[in-house]
Coordinates of C-alpha atoms in Angstrom, one line a residue:
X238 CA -12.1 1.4 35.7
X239 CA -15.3 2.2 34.0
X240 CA -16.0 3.8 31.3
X241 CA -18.9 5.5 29.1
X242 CA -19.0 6.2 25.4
X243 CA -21.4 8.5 23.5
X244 CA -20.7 8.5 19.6
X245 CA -22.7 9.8 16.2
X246 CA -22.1 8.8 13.2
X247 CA -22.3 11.4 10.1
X248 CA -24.0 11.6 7.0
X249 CA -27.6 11.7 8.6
X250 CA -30.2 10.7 7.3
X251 CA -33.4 11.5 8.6
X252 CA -36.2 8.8 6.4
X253 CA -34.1 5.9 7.1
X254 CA -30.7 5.1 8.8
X255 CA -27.6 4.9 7.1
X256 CA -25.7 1.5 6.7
X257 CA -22.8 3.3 8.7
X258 CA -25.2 4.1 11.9
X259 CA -26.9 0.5 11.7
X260 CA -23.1 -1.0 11.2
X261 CA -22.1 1.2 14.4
X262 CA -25.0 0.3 17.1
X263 CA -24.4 -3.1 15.9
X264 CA -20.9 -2.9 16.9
X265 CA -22.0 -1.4 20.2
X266 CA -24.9 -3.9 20.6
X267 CA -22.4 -6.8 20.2
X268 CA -20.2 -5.8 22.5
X269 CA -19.6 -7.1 26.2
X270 CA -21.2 -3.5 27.4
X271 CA -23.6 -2.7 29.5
X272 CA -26.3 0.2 30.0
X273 CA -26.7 0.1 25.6
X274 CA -28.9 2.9 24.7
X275 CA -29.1 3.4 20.9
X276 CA -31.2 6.1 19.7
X277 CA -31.9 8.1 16.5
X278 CA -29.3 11.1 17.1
X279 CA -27.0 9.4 19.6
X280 CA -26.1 6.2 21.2
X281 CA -24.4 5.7 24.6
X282 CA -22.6 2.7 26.4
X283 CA -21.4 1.6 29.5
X284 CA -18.4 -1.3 30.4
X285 CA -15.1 -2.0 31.5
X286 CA -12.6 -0.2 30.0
X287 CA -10.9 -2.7 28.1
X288 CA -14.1 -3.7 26.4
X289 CA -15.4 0.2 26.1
X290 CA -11.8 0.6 24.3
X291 CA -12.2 -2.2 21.9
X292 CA -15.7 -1.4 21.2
X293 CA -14.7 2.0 19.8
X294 CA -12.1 0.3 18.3
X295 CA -14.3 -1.7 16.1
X296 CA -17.0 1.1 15.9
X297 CA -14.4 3.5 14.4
X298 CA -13.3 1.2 11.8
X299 CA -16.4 -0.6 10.3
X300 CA -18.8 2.6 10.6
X301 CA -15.7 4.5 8.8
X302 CA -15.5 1.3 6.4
X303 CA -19.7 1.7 5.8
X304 CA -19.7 5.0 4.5
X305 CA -19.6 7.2 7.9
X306 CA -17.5 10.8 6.8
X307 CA -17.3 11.7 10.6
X308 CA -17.6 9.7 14.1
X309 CA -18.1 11.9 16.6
X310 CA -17.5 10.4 20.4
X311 CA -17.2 11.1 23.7
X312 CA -15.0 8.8 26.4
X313 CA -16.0 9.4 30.2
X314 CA -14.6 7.6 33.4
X315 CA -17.5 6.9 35.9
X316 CA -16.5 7.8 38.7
X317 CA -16.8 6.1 41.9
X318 CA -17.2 3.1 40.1
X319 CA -14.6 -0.1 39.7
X320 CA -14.7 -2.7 37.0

């Protein structure tokens, strides 16, 4: 199965990013994902779901650990689509 993530991280901050958001797409970034897309307001992720899983995982605990106050995310399965 495949899967697709789309997170924020919370406080922004709109002159320069916040340790938690650079700790979080670095996270994501690291990962064995695929189809990364990191971006000022939101950040999205493709993989397998054992590696989408313990991506967020790691995300939710270091960008919570940085400072973030809320994570917002959003799991899909791709359809049609076998990993």
């Amino acid at each position: 199965m495949r899967l697709r993530v789309e997170f924020t991280t919370e406080p922004f901050d709109l002159d320069e990013a916040p340790t938690h958001a650079v700790v979080a797409r670095e996270v994501i970034q690291g990962a064995e994902l695929d189809a990364v897309d990191v971006g000022p307001f939101g950040n999205t992720a493709e993989g397998g779901a054992d590696e989408v899983l313990t991506a967020v995982d790691s995300l939710l605990r270091r960008a919570l650990a940085s400072g973030a106050t809320r994570v917002s995310l959003q799991v899909n399965v791709i359809e049609g689509e076998a990993s």
